[in-house]
């Protein structure tokens, strides 16, 4: 496998990261905002075209009690839409605490640019998948 894209799905924006299976590492790319209450499909398509990933990885929201979070239904729908639109395999991984960890890693940068948090969370989601 070559490259992969990771997604931190949210109701207003989606963080995206790119990763390499050879190194098991990922880098934050971008955070896309919704357009007319829908994911920015043109932006996602542009990124998929640019990076040519072999697989897409979407974070699956869980609560601390191991139950899926309310947002999980929408995240699963987004994963199905990605698979249907781009004909690429999509996997989902537990994204518990990735936003909190992203804020910790970014420190003061997270307060200045909240969009960095989403792409950093996507990086953490993707690295979880790459290293499993």
Short mmCIF file of N, CA, C and O in Angstrom, two decimals:
data_model
loop_
_atom_site.label_atom_id
_atom_site.label_comp_id
_atom_site.label_asym_id
_atom_site.label_seq_id
_atom_site.Cartn_x
_atom_site.Cartn_y
_atom_site.Cartn_z
N UNK A 1 0.83 -1.19 0.00
CA UNK A 1 0.00 0.00 0.00
C UNK A 1 0.87 1.25 0.00
O UNK A 1 1.94 1.28 0.57
N UNK A 2 0.34 2.32 -0.59
CA UNK A 2 1.05 3.59 -0.62
C UNK A 2 0.46 4.57 0.36
O UNK A 2 0.54 4.40 1.56
N UNK A 3 -0.21 5.58 -0.19
CA UNK A 3 -0.73 6.63 0.68
C UNK A 3 -2.17 6.34 1.12
O UNK A 3 -2.88 5.54 0.52
N UNK A 4 -2.55 7.02 2.19
CA UNK A 4 -3.90 6.91 2.72
C UNK A 4 -4.32 8.29 3.19
O UNK A 4 -3.49 9.15 3.47
N UNK A 5 -5.64 8.50 3.24
CA UNK A 5 -6.17 9.75 3.76
C UNK A 5 -7.01 9.45 4.99
O UNK A 5 -7.78 8.49 5.00
N UNK A 6 -6.85 10.28 6.00
CA UNK A 6 -7.63 10.15 7.22
C UNK A 6 -8.58 11.32 7.36
O UNK A 6 -8.25 12.45 6.96
N UNK A 7 -9.76 11.07 7.92
CA UNK A 7 -10.80 12.08 8.06
C UNK A 7 -11.28 12.16 9.50
O UNK A 7 -11.65 11.14 10.09
N UNK A 8 -11.28 13.37 10.03
CA UNK A 8 -11.92 13.64 11.33
C UNK A 8 -13.25 14.31 10.99
O UNK A 8 -13.31 15.51 10.73
N UNK A 9 -14.32 13.51 10.99
CA UNK A 9 -15.63 13.97 10.58
C UNK A 9 -16.28 14.81 11.68
O UNK A 9 -16.28 14.42 12.85
N UNK A 10 -16.84 15.94 11.28
CA UNK A 10 -17.61 16.77 12.19
C UNK A 10 -18.85 17.28 11.49
O UNK A 10 -19.03 17.06 10.29
N UNK A 11 -19.71 17.94 12.24
CA UNK A 11 -20.97 18.41 11.66
C UNK A 11 -20.84 19.73 10.91
O UNK A 11 -21.76 20.11 10.19
N UNK A 12 -19.71 20.42 11.05
CA UNK A 12 -19.51 21.69 10.36
C UNK A 12 -18.21 21.73 9.56
O UNK A 12 -18.07 22.54 8.65
N UNK A 13 -17.27 20.85 9.92
CA UNK A 13 -16.01 20.80 9.20
C UNK A 13 -15.40 19.41 9.31
O UNK A 13 -15.77 18.63 10.19
N UNK A 14 -14.48 19.13 8.39
CA UNK A 14 -13.85 17.81 8.32
C UNK A 14 -12.35 18.01 8.19
O UNK A 14 -11.88 18.64 7.24
N UNK A 15 -11.62 17.48 9.17
CA UNK A 15 -10.16 17.53 9.11
C UNK A 15 -9.65 16.38 8.26
O UNK A 15 -10.20 15.28 8.30
N UNK A 16 -8.59 16.65 7.50
CA UNK A 16 -8.03 15.64 6.60
C UNK A 16 -6.52 15.57 6.79
O UNK A 16 -5.85 16.60 6.94
N UNK A 17 -5.99 14.34 6.78
CA UNK A 17 -4.55 14.10 6.89
C UNK A 17 -4.15 13.08 5.85
O UNK A 17 -4.97 12.31 5.37
N UNK A 18 -2.87 13.06 5.51
CA UNK A 18 -2.32 12.08 4.58
C UNK A 18 -1.29 11.24 5.31
O UNK A 18 -0.58 11.74 6.18
N UNK A 19 -1.24 9.95 4.98
CA UNK A 19 -0.29 9.06 5.63
C UNK A 19 0.37 8.11 4.65
O UNK A 19 -0.13 7.92 3.54
N UNK A 20 1.48 7.55 5.09
CA UNK A 20 2.23 6.58 4.30
C UNK A 20 2.36 5.29 5.10
O UNK A 20 2.78 5.31 6.25
N UNK A 21 2.01 4.18 4.47
CA UNK A 21 2.07 2.90 5.17
C UNK A 21 3.51 2.47 5.41
O UNK A 21 3.79 1.78 6.39
N UNK A 22 4.44 2.88 4.57
CA UNK A 22 5.84 2.48 4.73
C UNK A 22 6.41 3.01 6.04
O UNK A 22 7.06 2.28 6.79
N UNK A 23 6.13 4.26 6.34
CA UNK A 23 6.67 4.87 7.56
C UNK A 23 5.71 4.78 8.74
O UNK A 23 6.13 4.96 9.88
N UNK A 24 4.43 4.52 8.47
CA UNK A 24 3.44 4.48 9.54
C UNK A 24 3.15 5.84 10.14
O UNK A 24 2.67 5.94 11.26
N UNK A 25 3.44 6.90 9.38
CA UNK A 25 3.23 8.25 9.88
C UNK A 25 2.23 9.00 9.00
O UNK A 25 1.98 8.62 7.86
N UNK A 26 1.69 10.05 9.57
CA UNK A 26 0.73 10.89 8.85
C UNK A 26 1.04 12.35 9.11
O UNK A 26 1.73 12.69 10.08
N UNK A 27 0.52 13.20 8.24
CA UNK A 27 0.68 14.65 8.38
C UNK A 27 -0.67 15.32 8.17
O UNK A 27 -1.43 14.92 7.29
N UNK A 28 -0.96 16.35 8.98
CA UNK A 28 -2.21 17.08 8.77
C UNK A 28 -2.16 17.79 7.43
O UNK A 28 -1.12 18.30 7.03
N UNK A 29 -3.29 17.80 6.73
CA UNK A 29 -3.36 18.47 5.42
C UNK A 29 -4.17 19.76 5.49
O UNK A 29 -3.67 20.84 5.24
N UNK A 30 -5.47 19.59 5.77
CA UNK A 30 -6.40 20.71 5.64
C UNK A 30 -7.66 20.42 6.43
O UNK A 30 -7.96 19.25 6.72
N UNK A 31 -8.39 21.45 6.75
CA UNK A 31 -9.73 21.30 7.31
C UNK A 31 -10.70 21.97 6.35
O UNK A 31 -10.52 23.13 5.99
N UNK A 32 -11.68 21.21 5.89
CA UNK A 32 -12.69 21.73 4.96
C UNK A 32 -13.97 22.03 5.71
O UNK A 32 -14.44 21.21 6.50
N UNK A 33 -14.54 23.18 5.43
CA UNK A 33 -15.83 23.54 6.02
C UNK A 33 -16.96 23.02 5.14
O UNK A 33 -16.78 22.82 3.94
N UNK A 34 -18.10 22.81 5.76
CA UNK A 34 -19.28 22.39 5.01
C UNK A 34 -19.72 23.50 4.06
O UNK A 34 -19.49 24.68 4.33
N UNK A 35 -20.36 23.10 2.98
CA UNK A 35 -20.95 24.03 2.03
C UNK A 35 -22.44 23.71 1.97
O UNK A 35 -22.82 22.58 1.64
N UNK A 36 -23.26 24.68 2.31
CA UNK A 36 -24.72 24.48 2.34
C UNK A 36 -25.09 23.24 3.15
O UNK A 36 -25.86 22.40 2.69
N UNK A 37 -24.50 23.12 4.32
CA UNK A 37 -24.78 22.04 5.27
C UNK A 37 -24.42 20.65 4.76
O UNK A 37 -24.97 19.65 5.22
N UNK A 38 -23.49 20.58 3.81
CA UNK A 38 -23.01 19.30 3.29
C UNK A 38 -21.49 19.32 3.23
O UNK A 38 -20.89 20.39 3.10
N UNK A 39 -20.86 18.14 3.32
CA UNK A 39 -19.40 18.11 3.18
C UNK A 39 -18.96 18.77 1.88
O UNK A 39 -19.70 18.75 0.88
N UNK A 40 -17.78 19.35 1.88
CA UNK A 40 -17.22 19.98 0.68
C UNK A 40 -16.70 18.87 -0.25
O UNK A 40 -15.51 18.55 -0.27
N UNK A 41 -17.63 18.26 -1.00
CA UNK A 41 -17.27 17.13 -1.85
C UNK A 41 -16.27 17.52 -2.93
O UNK A 41 -15.40 16.71 -3.27
N UNK A 42 -16.35 18.74 -3.46
CA UNK A 42 -15.37 19.17 -4.46
C UNK A 42 -13.98 19.24 -3.85
O UNK A 42 -13.00 18.84 -4.47
N UNK A 43 -13.89 19.78 -2.65
CA UNK A 43 -12.60 19.85 -1.96
C UNK A 43 -12.04 18.46 -1.67
O UNK A 43 -10.85 18.21 -1.87
N UNK A 44 -12.90 17.55 -1.22
CA UNK A 44 -12.48 16.18 -0.94
C UNK A 44 -12.01 15.51 -2.23
O UNK A 44 -10.97 14.86 -2.26
N UNK A 45 -12.76 15.71 -3.30
CA UNK A 45 -12.39 15.11 -4.58
C UNK A 45 -11.04 15.63 -5.06
O UNK A 45 -10.21 14.88 -5.57
N UNK A 46 -10.81 16.92 -4.88
CA UNK A 46 -9.54 17.53 -5.28
C UNK A 46 -8.37 16.89 -4.49
O UNK A 46 -7.34 16.55 -5.06
N UNK A 47 -8.56 16.70 -3.21
CA UNK A 47 -7.51 16.12 -2.37
C UNK A 47 -7.27 14.65 -2.74
O UNK A 47 -6.12 14.20 -2.84
N UNK A 48 -8.34 13.91 -2.97
CA UNK A 48 -8.20 12.51 -3.39
C UNK A 48 -7.48 12.44 -4.73
O UNK A 48 -6.59 11.60 -4.93
N UNK A 49 -7.82 13.33 -5.66
CA UNK A 49 -7.14 13.36 -6.95
C UNK A 49 -5.66 13.69 -6.83
O UNK A 49 -4.82 13.12 -7.54
N UNK A 50 -5.35 14.58 -5.93
CA UNK A 50 -3.95 14.99 -5.75
C UNK A 50 -3.10 13.90 -5.10
O UNK A 50 -1.99 13.63 -5.52
N UNK A 51 -3.64 13.25 -4.06
CA UNK A 51 -2.85 12.29 -3.29
C UNK A 51 -3.00 10.84 -3.77
O UNK A 51 -2.19 9.99 -3.40
N UNK A 52 -4.05 10.53 -4.54
CA UNK A 52 -4.26 9.18 -5.06
C UNK A 52 -4.12 8.10 -3.98
O UNK A 52 -3.31 7.18 -4.10
N UNK A 53 -4.91 8.19 -2.91
CA UNK A 53 -4.76 7.22 -1.82
C UNK A 53 -5.27 5.83 -2.20
O UNK A 53 -6.11 5.68 -3.09
N UNK A 54 -4.73 4.85 -1.50
CA UNK A 54 -5.18 3.47 -1.68
C UNK A 54 -6.36 3.16 -0.77
O UNK A 54 -7.11 2.23 -1.03
N UNK A 55 -6.49 3.93 0.31
CA UNK A 55 -7.54 3.67 1.30
C UNK A 55 -7.89 4.98 2.01
O UNK A 55 -7.04 5.88 2.12
N UNK A 56 -9.12 5.05 2.49
CA UNK A 56 -9.59 6.20 3.27
C UNK A 56 -9.94 5.69 4.67
O UNK A 56 -10.51 4.61 4.82
N UNK A 57 -9.60 6.49 5.68
CA UNK A 57 -9.84 6.10 7.07
C UNK A 57 -10.64 7.21 7.75
O UNK A 57 -10.24 8.37 7.73
N UNK A 58 -11.77 6.83 8.32
CA UNK A 58 -12.66 7.79 8.98
C UNK A 58 -12.71 7.47 10.47
O UNK A 58 -12.85 6.31 10.85
N UNK A 59 -12.62 8.51 11.27
CA UNK A 59 -12.72 8.34 12.72
C UNK A 59 -14.14 8.01 13.12
O UNK A 59 -15.10 8.61 12.63
N UNK A 60 -14.28 7.03 14.02
CA UNK A 60 -15.59 6.62 14.54
C UNK A 60 -15.70 7.10 15.98
O UNK A 60 -14.94 6.67 16.84
N UNK A 61 -16.63 8.01 16.23
CA UNK A 61 -16.75 8.59 17.58
C UNK A 61 -17.31 7.61 18.60
O UNK A 61 -18.35 7.00 18.38
N UNK A 62 -16.58 7.47 19.69
CA UNK A 62 -17.02 6.66 20.82
C UNK A 62 -17.05 7.52 22.08
O UNK A 62 -16.28 8.45 22.21
N UNK A 63 -17.92 7.14 22.99
CA UNK A 63 -17.94 7.75 24.31
C UNK A 63 -16.94 6.99 25.19
O UNK A 63 -16.50 5.89 24.84
N UNK A 64 -16.64 7.53 26.34
CA UNK A 64 -15.67 6.90 27.23
C UNK A 64 -16.16 5.56 27.79
O UNK A 64 -15.36 4.73 28.19
N UNK A 65 -17.48 5.31 27.74
CA UNK A 65 -18.02 4.04 28.24
C UNK A 65 -18.08 2.97 27.15
O UNK A 65 -18.77 1.97 27.29
N UNK A 66 -17.35 3.17 26.06
CA UNK A 66 -17.25 2.24 24.93
C UNK A 66 -18.51 2.16 24.07
O UNK A 66 -18.62 1.29 23.22
N UNK A 67 -19.45 3.06 24.28
CA UNK A 67 -20.63 3.14 23.43
C UNK A 67 -20.34 4.11 22.29
O UNK A 67 -19.62 5.10 22.48
N UNK A 68 -20.90 3.82 21.12
CA UNK A 68 -20.75 4.77 20.03
C UNK A 68 -21.42 6.09 20.40
O UNK A 68 -22.51 6.10 20.97
N UNK A 69 -20.77 7.18 20.05
CA UNK A 69 -21.32 8.51 20.31
C UNK A 69 -22.46 8.79 19.33
O UNK A 69 -22.59 8.12 18.29
N UNK A 70 -23.26 9.78 19.65
CA UNK A 70 -24.38 10.16 18.79
C UNK A 70 -23.93 10.47 17.36
O UNK A 70 -24.60 10.15 16.39
N UNK A 71 -22.76 11.07 17.23
CA UNK A 71 -22.23 11.44 15.92
C UNK A 71 -21.81 10.24 15.08
O UNK A 71 -21.61 10.36 13.88
N UNK A 72 -21.70 9.06 15.68
CA UNK A 72 -21.24 7.87 14.97
C UNK A 72 -22.11 7.53 13.76
O UNK A 72 -21.61 7.12 12.72
N UNK A 73 -23.42 7.70 13.89
CA UNK A 73 -24.33 7.39 12.77
C UNK A 73 -23.97 8.25 11.56
O UNK A 73 -23.89 7.76 10.44
N UNK A 74 -23.74 9.54 11.81
CA UNK A 74 -23.40 10.44 10.70
C UNK A 74 -22.01 10.15 10.15
O UNK A 74 -21.77 10.26 8.94
N UNK A 75 -21.07 9.78 11.01
CA UNK A 75 -19.72 9.44 10.56
C UNK A 75 -19.76 8.19 9.67
O UNK A 75 -19.07 8.13 8.65
N UNK A 76 -20.57 7.21 10.04
CA UNK A 76 -20.70 6.00 9.23
C UNK A 76 -21.32 6.33 7.87
O UNK A 76 -20.91 5.78 6.84
N UNK A 77 -22.29 7.21 7.88
CA UNK A 77 -22.92 7.63 6.61
C UNK A 77 -21.88 8.32 5.72
O UNK A 77 -21.80 8.05 4.52
N UNK A 78 -21.09 9.19 6.32
CA UNK A 78 -20.02 9.87 5.57
C UNK A 78 -19.05 8.84 4.99
O UNK A 78 -18.66 8.94 3.82
N UNK A 79 -18.69 7.82 5.76
CA UNK A 79 -17.78 6.78 5.28
C UNK A 79 -18.39 6.04 4.08
O UNK A 79 -17.70 5.77 3.09
N UNK A 80 -19.67 5.72 4.17
CA UNK A 80 -20.35 5.05 3.04
C UNK A 80 -20.38 5.95 1.81
O UNK A 80 -20.20 5.47 0.67
N UNK A 81 -20.60 7.24 2.02
CA UNK A 81 -20.62 8.18 0.90
C UNK A 81 -19.24 8.26 0.24
O UNK A 81 -19.14 8.30 -0.99
N UNK A 82 -18.18 8.30 1.04
CA UNK A 82 -16.83 8.31 0.49
C UNK A 82 -16.60 7.07 -0.38
O UNK A 82 -16.10 7.17 -1.50
N UNK A 83 -16.96 5.91 0.16
CA UNK A 83 -16.76 4.66 -0.56
C UNK A 83 -17.55 4.64 -1.87
O UNK A 83 -17.03 4.27 -2.91
N UNK A 84 -18.79 5.09 -1.83
CA UNK A 84 -19.63 5.11 -3.02
C UNK A 84 -19.16 6.11 -4.06
O UNK A 84 -19.14 5.80 -5.26
N UNK A 85 -18.75 7.28 -3.64
CA UNK A 85 -18.33 8.33 -4.57
C UNK A 85 -16.98 8.04 -5.22
O UNK A 85 -16.79 8.31 -6.40
N UNK A 86 -16.04 7.52 -4.43
CA UNK A 86 -14.66 7.44 -4.92
C UNK A 86 -14.18 6.02 -5.16
O UNK A 86 -13.05 5.81 -5.59
N UNK A 87 -15.04 5.05 -4.91
CA UNK A 87 -14.74 3.63 -5.17
C UNK A 87 -13.41 3.20 -4.56
O UNK A 87 -12.61 2.49 -5.17
N UNK A 88 -13.18 3.67 -3.33
CA UNK A 88 -11.99 3.30 -2.57
C UNK A 88 -12.43 2.60 -1.29
O UNK A 88 -13.50 2.88 -0.76
N UNK A 89 -11.60 1.68 -0.79
CA UNK A 89 -11.95 1.06 0.48
C UNK A 89 -11.92 2.10 1.60
O UNK A 89 -11.08 3.01 1.59
N UNK A 90 -12.84 1.97 2.53
CA UNK A 90 -12.93 2.88 3.67
C UNK A 90 -12.96 2.05 4.94
O UNK A 90 -13.72 1.09 5.04
N UNK A 91 -12.11 2.42 5.89
CA UNK A 91 -12.11 1.78 7.20
C UNK A 91 -12.40 2.83 8.25
O UNK A 91 -12.13 4.02 8.03
N UNK A 92 -12.93 2.38 9.37
CA UNK A 92 -13.21 3.29 10.47
C UNK A 92 -12.43 2.85 11.69
O UNK A 92 -12.26 1.65 11.91
N UNK A 93 -11.93 3.82 12.45
CA UNK A 93 -11.19 3.52 13.68
C UNK A 93 -11.69 4.41 14.81
O UNK A 93 -12.17 5.52 14.58
N UNK A 94 -11.54 3.93 16.01
CA UNK A 94 -11.93 4.65 17.22
C UNK A 94 -11.18 5.98 17.26
O UNK A 94 -9.95 6.01 17.20
N UNK A 95 -11.92 7.06 17.36
CA UNK A 95 -11.27 8.38 17.39
C UNK A 95 -11.33 9.03 18.77
O UNK A 95 -11.05 10.20 18.92
N UNK A 96 -11.65 8.23 19.75
CA UNK A 96 -11.78 8.73 21.13
C UNK A 96 -10.56 9.54 21.54
O UNK A 96 -9.43 9.10 21.39
N UNK A 97 -10.80 10.74 22.05
CA UNK A 97 -9.80 11.64 22.61
C UNK A 97 -8.82 12.23 21.59
O UNK A 97 -7.86 12.88 21.98
N UNK A 98 -9.04 12.02 20.30
CA UNK A 98 -8.09 12.57 19.33
C UNK A 98 -8.12 14.09 19.29
O UNK A 98 -7.06 14.71 19.14
N UNK A 99 -9.29 14.69 19.43
CA UNK A 99 -9.35 16.16 19.42
C UNK A 99 -8.63 16.73 20.64
O UNK A 99 -7.90 17.72 20.54
N UNK A 100 -8.82 16.11 21.77
CA UNK A 100 -8.14 16.57 22.99
C UNK A 100 -6.62 16.43 22.83
O UNK A 100 -5.86 17.32 23.19
N UNK A 101 -6.17 15.30 22.29
CA UNK A 101 -4.74 15.09 22.06
C UNK A 101 -4.19 16.08 21.04
O UNK A 101 -3.09 16.60 21.18
N UNK A 102 -5.00 16.38 20.00
CA UNK A 102 -4.58 17.36 19.00
C UNK A 102 -4.37 18.73 19.64
O UNK A 102 -3.38 19.42 19.36
N UNK A 103 -5.28 19.13 20.51
CA UNK A 103 -5.16 20.41 21.21
C UNK A 103 -3.90 20.42 22.08
O UNK A 103 -3.14 21.40 22.09
N UNK A 104 -3.64 19.31 22.77
CA UNK A 104 -2.44 19.21 23.59
C UNK A 104 -1.17 19.34 22.76
O UNK A 104 -0.23 20.04 23.14
N UNK A 105 -1.14 18.67 21.61
CA UNK A 105 0.05 18.72 20.76
C UNK A 105 0.26 20.09 20.13
O UNK A 105 1.38 20.52 19.94
N UNK A 106 -0.83 20.75 19.78
CA UNK A 106 -0.73 22.05 19.12
C UNK A 106 -0.46 23.19 20.10
O UNK A 106 0.07 24.23 19.71
N UNK A 107 -0.84 23.00 21.35
CA UNK A 107 -0.62 24.04 22.36
C UNK A 107 -1.29 25.34 21.98
O UNK A 107 -2.46 25.37 21.61
N UNK A 108 -0.55 26.42 22.04
CA UNK A 108 -1.10 27.76 21.78
C UNK A 108 -1.59 27.92 20.35
O UNK A 108 -2.47 28.73 20.08
N UNK A 109 -1.04 27.16 19.42
CA UNK A 109 -1.49 27.24 18.02
C UNK A 109 -2.97 26.89 17.91
O UNK A 109 -3.67 27.42 17.06
N UNK A 110 -3.45 25.97 18.75
CA UNK A 110 -4.85 25.54 18.66
C UNK A 110 -5.81 26.67 19.00
O UNK A 110 -6.91 26.73 18.48
N UNK A 111 -5.39 27.57 19.86
CA UNK A 111 -6.24 28.71 20.22
C UNK A 111 -6.27 29.74 19.10
O UNK A 111 -7.29 30.40 18.88
N UNK A 112 -5.18 29.87 18.38
CA UNK A 112 -5.10 30.85 17.29
C UNK A 112 -5.79 30.36 16.02
O UNK A 112 -6.30 31.15 15.24
N UNK A 113 -5.76 29.07 15.77
CA UNK A 113 -6.34 28.53 14.54
C UNK A 113 -7.02 27.20 14.85
O UNK A 113 -6.38 26.15 14.81
N UNK A 114 -8.32 27.27 15.14
CA UNK A 114 -9.05 26.06 15.54
C UNK A 114 -9.14 25.04 14.41
O UNK A 114 -9.34 23.85 14.68
N UNK A 115 -8.98 25.45 13.16
CA UNK A 115 -9.03 24.48 12.06
C UNK A 115 -7.85 23.52 12.10
O UNK A 115 -7.93 22.42 11.58
N UNK A 116 -6.74 23.94 12.72
CA UNK A 116 -5.59 23.04 12.87
C UNK A 116 -5.94 21.82 13.71
O UNK A 116 -5.40 20.74 13.49
N UNK A 117 -6.83 22.00 14.68
CA UNK A 117 -7.20 20.90 15.57
C UNK A 117 -7.81 19.75 14.77
O UNK A 117 -7.48 18.58 15.01
N UNK A 118 -8.67 20.06 13.82
CA UNK A 118 -9.35 19.01 13.05
C UNK A 118 -8.39 18.23 12.16
O UNK A 118 -8.47 17.01 12.08
N UNK A 119 -7.48 18.92 11.49
CA UNK A 119 -6.53 18.20 10.64
C UNK A 119 -5.52 17.43 11.48
O UNK A 119 -5.09 16.34 11.10
N UNK A 120 -5.16 17.96 12.66
CA UNK A 120 -4.27 17.22 13.57
C UNK A 120 -4.99 16.00 14.12
O UNK A 120 -4.38 14.92 14.25
N UNK A 121 -6.27 16.11 14.44
CA UNK A 121 -7.05 14.95 14.89
C UNK A 121 -7.11 13.90 13.78
O UNK A 121 -6.99 12.70 14.05
N UNK A 122 -7.26 14.34 12.53
CA UNK A 122 -7.26 13.40 11.40
C UNK A 122 -5.92 12.68 11.31
O UNK A 122 -5.87 11.48 11.02
N UNK A 123 -4.84 13.38 11.55
CA UNK A 123 -3.50 12.77 11.57
C UNK A 123 -3.44 11.67 12.63
O UNK A 123 -2.94 10.58 12.37
N UNK A 124 -3.95 11.97 13.83
CA UNK A 124 -3.92 10.99 14.91
C UNK A 124 -4.79 9.78 14.60
O UNK A 124 -4.42 8.64 14.89
N UNK A 125 -5.95 10.02 14.00
CA UNK A 125 -6.84 8.93 13.58
C UNK A 125 -6.12 8.04 12.58
O UNK A 125 -6.11 6.81 12.70
N UNK A 126 -5.49 8.66 11.60
CA UNK A 126 -4.80 7.89 10.55
C UNK A 126 -3.61 7.13 11.12
O UNK A 126 -3.39 5.97 10.77
N UNK A 127 -2.85 7.74 12.02
CA UNK A 127 -1.71 7.03 12.62
C UNK A 127 -2.17 5.86 13.47
O UNK A 127 -1.49 4.82 13.51
N UNK A 128 -3.33 5.98 14.11
CA UNK A 128 -3.88 4.85 14.85
C UNK A 128 -4.12 3.68 13.91
O UNK A 128 -3.75 2.54 14.20
N UNK A 129 -4.70 3.96 12.76
CA UNK A 129 -4.97 2.92 11.78
C UNK A 129 -3.67 2.36 11.19
O UNK A 129 -3.50 1.14 11.08
N UNK A 130 -2.75 3.24 10.85
CA UNK A 130 -1.48 2.80 10.24
C UNK A 130 -0.67 1.90 11.18
O UNK A 130 0.05 1.01 10.71
N UNK A 131 -0.79 2.12 12.46
CA UNK A 131 0.02 1.39 13.42
C UNK A 131 -0.68 0.22 14.09
O UNK A 131 -0.15 -0.37 15.03
N UNK A 132 -1.87 -0.13 13.59
CA UNK A 132 -2.56 -1.27 14.21
C UNK A 132 -2.20 -2.57 13.52
O UNK A 132 -1.67 -2.63 12.48
#
